[in-house]
PDB file of C-alpha atoms in Angstrom:
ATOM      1  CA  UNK A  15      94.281 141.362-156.682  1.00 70.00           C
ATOM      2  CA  UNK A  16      98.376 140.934-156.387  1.00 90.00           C
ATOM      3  CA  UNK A  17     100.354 142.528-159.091  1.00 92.00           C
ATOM      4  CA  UNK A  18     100.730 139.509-161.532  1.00 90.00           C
ATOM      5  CA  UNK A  19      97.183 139.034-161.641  1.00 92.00           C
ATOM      6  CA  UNK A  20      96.613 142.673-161.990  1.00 92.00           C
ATOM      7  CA  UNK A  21      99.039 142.812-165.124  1.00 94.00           C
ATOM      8  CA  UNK A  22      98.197 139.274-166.409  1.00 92.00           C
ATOM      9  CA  UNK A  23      94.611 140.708-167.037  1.00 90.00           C
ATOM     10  CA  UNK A  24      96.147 143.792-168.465  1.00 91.00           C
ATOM     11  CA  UNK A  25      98.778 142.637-170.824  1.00 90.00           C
ATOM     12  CA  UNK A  26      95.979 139.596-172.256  1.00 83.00           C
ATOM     13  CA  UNK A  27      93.143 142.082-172.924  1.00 75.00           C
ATOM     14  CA  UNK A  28      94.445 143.600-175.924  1.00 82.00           C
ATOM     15  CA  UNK A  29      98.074 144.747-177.663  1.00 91.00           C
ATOM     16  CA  UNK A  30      99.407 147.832-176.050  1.00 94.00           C
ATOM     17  CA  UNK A  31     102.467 150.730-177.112  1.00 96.00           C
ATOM     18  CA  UNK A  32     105.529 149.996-173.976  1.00 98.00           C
ATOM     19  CA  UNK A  33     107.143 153.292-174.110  1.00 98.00           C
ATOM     20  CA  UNK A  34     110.831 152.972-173.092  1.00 98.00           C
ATOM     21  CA  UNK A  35     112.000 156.520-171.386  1.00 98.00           C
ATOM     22  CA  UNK A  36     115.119 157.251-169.496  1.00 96.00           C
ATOM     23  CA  UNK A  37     113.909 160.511-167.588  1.00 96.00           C
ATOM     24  CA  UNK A  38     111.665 161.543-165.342  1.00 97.00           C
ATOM     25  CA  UNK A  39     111.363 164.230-168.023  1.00 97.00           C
ATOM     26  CA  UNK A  40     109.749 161.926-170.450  1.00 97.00           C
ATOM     27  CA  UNK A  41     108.088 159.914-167.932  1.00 98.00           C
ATOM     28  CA  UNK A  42     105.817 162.166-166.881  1.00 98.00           C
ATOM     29  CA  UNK A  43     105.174 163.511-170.728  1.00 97.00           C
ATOM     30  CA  UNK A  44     104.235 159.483-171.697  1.00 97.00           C
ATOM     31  CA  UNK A  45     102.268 159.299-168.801  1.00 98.00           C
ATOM     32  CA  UNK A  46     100.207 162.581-169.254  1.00 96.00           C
ATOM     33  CA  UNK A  47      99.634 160.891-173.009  1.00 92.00           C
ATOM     34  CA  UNK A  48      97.661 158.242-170.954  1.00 93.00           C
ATOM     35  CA  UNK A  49      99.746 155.756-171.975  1.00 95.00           C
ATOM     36  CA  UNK A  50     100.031 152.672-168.587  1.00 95.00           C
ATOM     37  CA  UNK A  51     102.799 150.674-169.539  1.00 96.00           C
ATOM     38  CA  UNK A  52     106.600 152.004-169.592  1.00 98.00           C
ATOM     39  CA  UNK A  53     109.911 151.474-169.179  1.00 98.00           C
ATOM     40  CA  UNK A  54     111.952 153.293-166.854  1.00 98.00           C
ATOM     41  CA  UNK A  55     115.572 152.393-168.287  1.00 97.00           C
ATOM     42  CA  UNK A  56     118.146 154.753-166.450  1.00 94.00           C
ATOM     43  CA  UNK A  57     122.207 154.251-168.132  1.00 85.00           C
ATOM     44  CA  UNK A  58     125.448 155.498-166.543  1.00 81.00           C
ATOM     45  CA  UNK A  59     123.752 157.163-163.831  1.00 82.00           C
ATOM     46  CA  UNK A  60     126.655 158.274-161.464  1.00 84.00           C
ATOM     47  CA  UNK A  61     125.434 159.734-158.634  1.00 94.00           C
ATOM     48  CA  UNK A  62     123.379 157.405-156.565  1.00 95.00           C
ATOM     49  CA  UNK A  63     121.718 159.623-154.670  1.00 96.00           C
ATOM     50  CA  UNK A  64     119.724 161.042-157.411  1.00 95.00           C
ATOM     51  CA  UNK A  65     119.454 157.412-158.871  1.00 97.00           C
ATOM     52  CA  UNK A  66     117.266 156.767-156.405  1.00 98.00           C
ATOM     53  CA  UNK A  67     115.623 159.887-155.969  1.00 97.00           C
ATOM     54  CA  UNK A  68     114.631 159.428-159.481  1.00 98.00           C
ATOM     55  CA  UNK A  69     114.065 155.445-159.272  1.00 98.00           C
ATOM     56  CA  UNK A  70     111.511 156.280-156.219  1.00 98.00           C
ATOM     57  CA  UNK A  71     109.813 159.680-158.419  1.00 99.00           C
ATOM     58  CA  UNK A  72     109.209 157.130-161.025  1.00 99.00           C
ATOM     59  CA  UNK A  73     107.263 154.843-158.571  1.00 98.00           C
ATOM     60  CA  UNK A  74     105.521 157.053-156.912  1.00 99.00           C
ATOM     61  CA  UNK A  75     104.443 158.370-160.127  1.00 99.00           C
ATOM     62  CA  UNK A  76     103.581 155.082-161.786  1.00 98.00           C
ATOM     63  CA  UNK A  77     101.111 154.723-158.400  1.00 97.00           C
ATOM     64  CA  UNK A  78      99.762 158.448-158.685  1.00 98.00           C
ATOM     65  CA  UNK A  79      98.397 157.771-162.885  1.00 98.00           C
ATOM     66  CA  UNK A  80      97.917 154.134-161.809  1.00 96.00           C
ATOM     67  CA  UNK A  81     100.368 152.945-164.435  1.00 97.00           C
ATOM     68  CA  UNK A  82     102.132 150.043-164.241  1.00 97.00           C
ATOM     69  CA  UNK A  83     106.159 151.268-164.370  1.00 98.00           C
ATOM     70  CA  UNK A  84     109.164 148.620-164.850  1.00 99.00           C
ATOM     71  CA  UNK A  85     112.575 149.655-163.065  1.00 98.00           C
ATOM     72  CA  UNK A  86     115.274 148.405-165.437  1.00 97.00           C
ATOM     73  CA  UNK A  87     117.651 146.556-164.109  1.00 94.00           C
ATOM     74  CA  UNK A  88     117.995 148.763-160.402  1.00 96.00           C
ATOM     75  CA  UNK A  89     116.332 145.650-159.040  1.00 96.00           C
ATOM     76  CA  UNK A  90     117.144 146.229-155.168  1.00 96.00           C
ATOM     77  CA  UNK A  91     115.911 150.083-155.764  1.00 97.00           C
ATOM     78  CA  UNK A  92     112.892 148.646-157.357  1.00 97.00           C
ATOM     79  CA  UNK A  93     112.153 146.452-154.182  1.00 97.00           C
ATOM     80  CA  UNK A  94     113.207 149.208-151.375  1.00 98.00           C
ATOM     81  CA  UNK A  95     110.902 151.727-153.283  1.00 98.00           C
ATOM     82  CA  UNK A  96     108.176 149.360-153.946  1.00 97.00           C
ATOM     83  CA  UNK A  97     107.860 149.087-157.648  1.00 97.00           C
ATOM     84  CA  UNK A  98     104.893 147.648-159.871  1.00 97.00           C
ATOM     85  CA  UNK A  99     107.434 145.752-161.888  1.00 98.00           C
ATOM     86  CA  UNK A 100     111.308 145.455-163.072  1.00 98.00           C
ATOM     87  CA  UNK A 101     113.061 145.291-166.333  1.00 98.00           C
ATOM     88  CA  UNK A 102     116.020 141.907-166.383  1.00 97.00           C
ATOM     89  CA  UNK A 103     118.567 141.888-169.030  1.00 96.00           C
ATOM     90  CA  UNK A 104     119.902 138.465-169.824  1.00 94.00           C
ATOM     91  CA  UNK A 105     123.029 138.628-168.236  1.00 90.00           C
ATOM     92  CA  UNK A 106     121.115 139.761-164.839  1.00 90.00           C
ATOM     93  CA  UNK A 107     118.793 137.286-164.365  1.00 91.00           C
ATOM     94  CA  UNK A 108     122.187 135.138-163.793  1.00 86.00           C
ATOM     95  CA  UNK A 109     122.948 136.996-160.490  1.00 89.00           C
ATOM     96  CA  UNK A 110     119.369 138.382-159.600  1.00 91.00           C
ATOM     97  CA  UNK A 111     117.370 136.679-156.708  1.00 91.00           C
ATOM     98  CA  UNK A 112     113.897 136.236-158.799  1.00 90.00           C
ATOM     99  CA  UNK A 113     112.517 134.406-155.943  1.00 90.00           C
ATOM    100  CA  UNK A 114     113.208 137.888-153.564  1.00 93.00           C
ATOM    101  CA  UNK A 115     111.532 139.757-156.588  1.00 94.00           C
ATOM    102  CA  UNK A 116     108.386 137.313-156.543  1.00 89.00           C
ATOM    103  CA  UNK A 117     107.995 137.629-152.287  1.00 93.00           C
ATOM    104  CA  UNK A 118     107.658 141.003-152.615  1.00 94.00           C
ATOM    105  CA  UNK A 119     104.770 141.084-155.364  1.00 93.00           C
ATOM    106  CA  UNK A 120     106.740 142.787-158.244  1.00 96.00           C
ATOM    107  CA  UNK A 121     106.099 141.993-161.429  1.00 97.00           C
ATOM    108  CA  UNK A 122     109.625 141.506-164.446  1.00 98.00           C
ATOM    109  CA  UNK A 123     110.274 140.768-167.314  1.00 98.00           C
ATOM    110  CA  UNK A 124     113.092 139.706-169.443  1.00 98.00           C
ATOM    111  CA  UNK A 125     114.872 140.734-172.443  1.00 98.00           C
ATOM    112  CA  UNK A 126     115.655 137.727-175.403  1.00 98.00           C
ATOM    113  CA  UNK A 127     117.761 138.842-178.846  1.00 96.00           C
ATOM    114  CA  UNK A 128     117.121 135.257-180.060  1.00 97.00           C
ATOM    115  CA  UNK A 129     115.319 131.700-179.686  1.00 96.00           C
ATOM    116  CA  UNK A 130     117.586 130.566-177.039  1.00 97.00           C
ATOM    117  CA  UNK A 131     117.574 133.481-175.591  1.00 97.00           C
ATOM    118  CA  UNK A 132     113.715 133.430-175.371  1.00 98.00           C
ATOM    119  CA  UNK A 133     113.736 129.946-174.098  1.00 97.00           C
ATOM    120  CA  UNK A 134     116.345 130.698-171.272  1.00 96.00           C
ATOM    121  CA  UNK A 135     113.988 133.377-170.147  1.00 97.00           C
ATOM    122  CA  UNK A 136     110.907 131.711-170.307  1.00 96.00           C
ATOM    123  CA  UNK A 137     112.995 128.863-167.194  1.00 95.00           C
ATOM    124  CA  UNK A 138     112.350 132.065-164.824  1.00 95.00           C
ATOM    125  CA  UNK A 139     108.649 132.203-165.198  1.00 94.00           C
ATOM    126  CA  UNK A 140     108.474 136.307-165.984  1.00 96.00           C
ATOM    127  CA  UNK A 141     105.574 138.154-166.678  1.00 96.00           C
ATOM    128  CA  UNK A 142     106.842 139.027-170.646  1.00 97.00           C
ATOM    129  CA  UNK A 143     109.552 138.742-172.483  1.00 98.00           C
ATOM    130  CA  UNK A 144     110.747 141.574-175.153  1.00 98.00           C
ATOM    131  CA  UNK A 145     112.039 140.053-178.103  1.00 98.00           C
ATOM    132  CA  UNK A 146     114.310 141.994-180.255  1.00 97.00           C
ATOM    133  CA  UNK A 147     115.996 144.096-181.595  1.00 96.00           C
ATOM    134  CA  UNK A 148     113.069 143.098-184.693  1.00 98.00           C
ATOM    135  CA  UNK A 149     114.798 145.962-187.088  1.00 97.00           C
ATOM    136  CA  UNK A 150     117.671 148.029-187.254  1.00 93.00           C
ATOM    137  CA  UNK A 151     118.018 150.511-183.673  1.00 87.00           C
ATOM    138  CA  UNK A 152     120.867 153.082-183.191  1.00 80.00           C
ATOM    139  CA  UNK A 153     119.380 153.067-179.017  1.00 74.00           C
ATOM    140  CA  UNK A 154     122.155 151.113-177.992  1.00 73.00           C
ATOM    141  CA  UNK A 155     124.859 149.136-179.594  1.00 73.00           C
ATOM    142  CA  UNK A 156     123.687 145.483-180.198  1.00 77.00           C
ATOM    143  CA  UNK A 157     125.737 142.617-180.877  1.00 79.00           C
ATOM    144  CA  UNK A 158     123.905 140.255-182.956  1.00 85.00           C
ATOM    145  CA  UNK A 159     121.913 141.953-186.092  1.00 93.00           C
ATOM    146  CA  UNK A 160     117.910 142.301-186.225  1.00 96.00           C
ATOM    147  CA  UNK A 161     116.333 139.217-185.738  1.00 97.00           C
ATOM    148  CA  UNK A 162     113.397 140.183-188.190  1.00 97.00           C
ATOM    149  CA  UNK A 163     109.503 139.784-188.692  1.00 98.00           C
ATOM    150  CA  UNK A 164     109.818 135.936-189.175  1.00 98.00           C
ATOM    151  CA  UNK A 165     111.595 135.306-185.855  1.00 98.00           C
ATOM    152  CA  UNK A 166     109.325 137.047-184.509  1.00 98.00           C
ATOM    153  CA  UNK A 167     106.006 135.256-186.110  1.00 97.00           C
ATOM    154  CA  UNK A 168     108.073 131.703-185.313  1.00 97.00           C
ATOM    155  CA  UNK A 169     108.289 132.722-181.574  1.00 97.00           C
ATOM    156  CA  UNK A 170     104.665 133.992-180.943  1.00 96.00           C
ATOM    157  CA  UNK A 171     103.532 130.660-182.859  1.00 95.00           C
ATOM    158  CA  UNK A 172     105.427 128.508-180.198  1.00 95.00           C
ATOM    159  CA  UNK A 173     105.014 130.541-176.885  1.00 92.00           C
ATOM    160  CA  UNK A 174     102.580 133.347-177.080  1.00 80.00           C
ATOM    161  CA  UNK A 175      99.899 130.690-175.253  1.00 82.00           C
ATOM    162  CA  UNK A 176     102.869 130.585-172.216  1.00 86.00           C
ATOM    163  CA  UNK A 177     103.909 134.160-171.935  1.00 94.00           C
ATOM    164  CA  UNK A 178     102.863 137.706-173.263  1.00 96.00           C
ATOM    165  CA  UNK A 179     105.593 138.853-176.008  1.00 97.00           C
ATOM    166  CA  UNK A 180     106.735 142.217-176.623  1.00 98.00           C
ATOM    167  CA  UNK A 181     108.402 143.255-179.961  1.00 98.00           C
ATOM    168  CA  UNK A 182     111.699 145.163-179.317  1.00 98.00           C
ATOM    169  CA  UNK A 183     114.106 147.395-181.568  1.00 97.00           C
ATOM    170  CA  UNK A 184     113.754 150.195-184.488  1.00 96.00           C
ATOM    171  CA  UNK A 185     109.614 149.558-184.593  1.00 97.00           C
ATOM    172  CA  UNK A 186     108.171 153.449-185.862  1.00 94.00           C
ATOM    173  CA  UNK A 187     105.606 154.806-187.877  1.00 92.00           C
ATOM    174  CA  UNK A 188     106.678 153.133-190.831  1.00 94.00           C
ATOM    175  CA  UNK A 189     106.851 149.762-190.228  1.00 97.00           C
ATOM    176  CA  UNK A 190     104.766 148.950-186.979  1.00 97.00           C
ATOM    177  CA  UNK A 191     101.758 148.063-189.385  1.00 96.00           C
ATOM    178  CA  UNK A 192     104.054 144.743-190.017  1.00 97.00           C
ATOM    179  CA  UNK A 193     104.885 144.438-186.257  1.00 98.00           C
ATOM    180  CA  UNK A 194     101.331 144.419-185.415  1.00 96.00           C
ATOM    181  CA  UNK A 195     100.628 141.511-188.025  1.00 95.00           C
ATOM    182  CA  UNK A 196     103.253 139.088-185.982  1.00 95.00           C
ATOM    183  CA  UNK A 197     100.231 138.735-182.963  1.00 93.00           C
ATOM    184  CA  UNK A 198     102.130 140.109-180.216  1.00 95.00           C
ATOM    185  CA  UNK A 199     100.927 141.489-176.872  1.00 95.00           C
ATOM    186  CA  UNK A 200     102.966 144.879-176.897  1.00 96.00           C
ATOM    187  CA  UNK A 201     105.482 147.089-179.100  1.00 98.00           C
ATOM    188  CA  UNK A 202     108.224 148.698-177.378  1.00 98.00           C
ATOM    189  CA  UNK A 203     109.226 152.178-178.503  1.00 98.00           C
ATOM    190  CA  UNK A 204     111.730 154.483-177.433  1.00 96.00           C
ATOM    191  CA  UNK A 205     114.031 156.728-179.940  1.00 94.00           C
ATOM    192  CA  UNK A 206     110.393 157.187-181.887  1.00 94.00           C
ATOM    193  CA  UNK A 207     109.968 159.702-178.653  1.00 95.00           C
ATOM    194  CA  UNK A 208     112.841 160.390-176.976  1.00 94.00           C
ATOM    195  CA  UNK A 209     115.220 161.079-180.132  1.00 93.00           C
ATOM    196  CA  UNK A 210     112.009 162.647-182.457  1.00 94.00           C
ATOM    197  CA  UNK A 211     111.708 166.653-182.407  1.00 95.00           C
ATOM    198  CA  UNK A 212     108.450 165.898-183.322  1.00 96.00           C
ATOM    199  CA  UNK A 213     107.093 163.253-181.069  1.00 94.00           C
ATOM    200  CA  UNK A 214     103.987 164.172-179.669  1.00 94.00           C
ATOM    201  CA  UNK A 215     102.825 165.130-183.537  1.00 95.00           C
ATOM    202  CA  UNK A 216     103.755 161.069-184.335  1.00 95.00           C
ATOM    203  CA  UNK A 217     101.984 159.898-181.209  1.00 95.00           C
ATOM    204  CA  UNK A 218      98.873 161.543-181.708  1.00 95.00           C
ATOM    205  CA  UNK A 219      99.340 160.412-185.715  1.00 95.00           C
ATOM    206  CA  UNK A 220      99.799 156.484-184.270  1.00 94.00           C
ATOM    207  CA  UNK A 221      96.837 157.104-181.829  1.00 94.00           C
ATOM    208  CA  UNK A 222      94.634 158.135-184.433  1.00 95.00           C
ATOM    209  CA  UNK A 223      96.038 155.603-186.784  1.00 95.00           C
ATOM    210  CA  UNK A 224      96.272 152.709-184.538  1.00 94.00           C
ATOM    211  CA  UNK A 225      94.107 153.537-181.408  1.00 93.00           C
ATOM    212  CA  UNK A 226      94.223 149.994-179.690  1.00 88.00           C
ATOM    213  CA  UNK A 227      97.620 150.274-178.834  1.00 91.00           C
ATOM    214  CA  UNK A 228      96.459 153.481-176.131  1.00 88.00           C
TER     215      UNK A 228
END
């Protein structure tokens, strides 16, 4: 079974947490939770060397809990190092060769802060979109404010038959009860780990609480 098979049967059988981490630190603490589908999202990284040392640890680690890891945006990295799949922003998939991506059996997906956005995306054929930022997020600085639970709801009604959606931006304990009512295939965390002294206490609490999403 090639990859997009492999993750079209994963992402379809049921909704799943997408853990968003930006260290191998935290990578290997998500994956020891069990949990098969993360982000690897690495900023400002200046030394290259150790951008791929750690681009190439998080593959090899993906491979070694049989997880299925997505390199943001390093997309040449991703295909020298053999990745499962690869994160796009919107403003990449203008330069990126998706058809390079495809040949070598790696799965992406695309980021969409809006409708148009999400339609633009949906041209390239990827294996989700993330759609968001649904609620306030102090992650990184966004341009455009929350697009909201209704967005969301109008989306899913008009493209979840076409391509697996994943909610995007400020979801936590609190309000992913209302996230999960929108019908989506996945719900993308990160500050509710990486940022929370008390994260492994509010995982456990959201397994117990919400077990399909493990």
């Amino acid at each position: 079974m090639n990859n997009k098979k492999k993750f079209s049967k994963f992402i379809k059988n049921k909704i799943f947490l997408y853990p968003i981490v930006d260290s191998l630190f935290w990578l290997v603490k998500v994956l020891d939770f069990g949990i098969k589908f993360i982000q690897f999202r690495i900023k400002n990284f200046f030394n290259y060397e150790k951008l791929c040392f750690s681009i190439e640890a998080a593959i090899i680690l993906g491979k070694k809990y049989n997880a299925f890891i997505f390199i943001n945006d390093y997309w040449k990295l991703a295909i020298k190092y053999q990745a499962f799949g690869i994160h796009l922003g919107q403003e990449d998939i203008k330069s990126i060769d998706i058809k390079k991506i495809q040949k070598h059996n790696i799965c992406f997906g695309i980021s969409a802060h809006s409708k148009d956005e999400f339609k633009n995306a949906v041209r390239f054929s990827p294996d989700y979109i993330s759609l968001g930022h649904v609620f306030y997020t102090n992650t990184k600085i966004m341009k455009n404010p929350p697009i909201g639970l209704e967005m969301v709801k109008k989306i899913q009604r008009e493209f979840s038959s076409s391509i697996p959606i994943i909610a995007i931006g400020g979801i936590n304990s609190t309000n992913i009860k209302k996230v999960l009512s929108c019908s989506i295939n996945a719900i993308a965390i990160s500050s509710f780990i990486t940022e929370n002294p008390v994260w492994k206490k509010s995982i456990v609490e959201l397994r117990n609480k919400y077990p399909l999403l493990f």
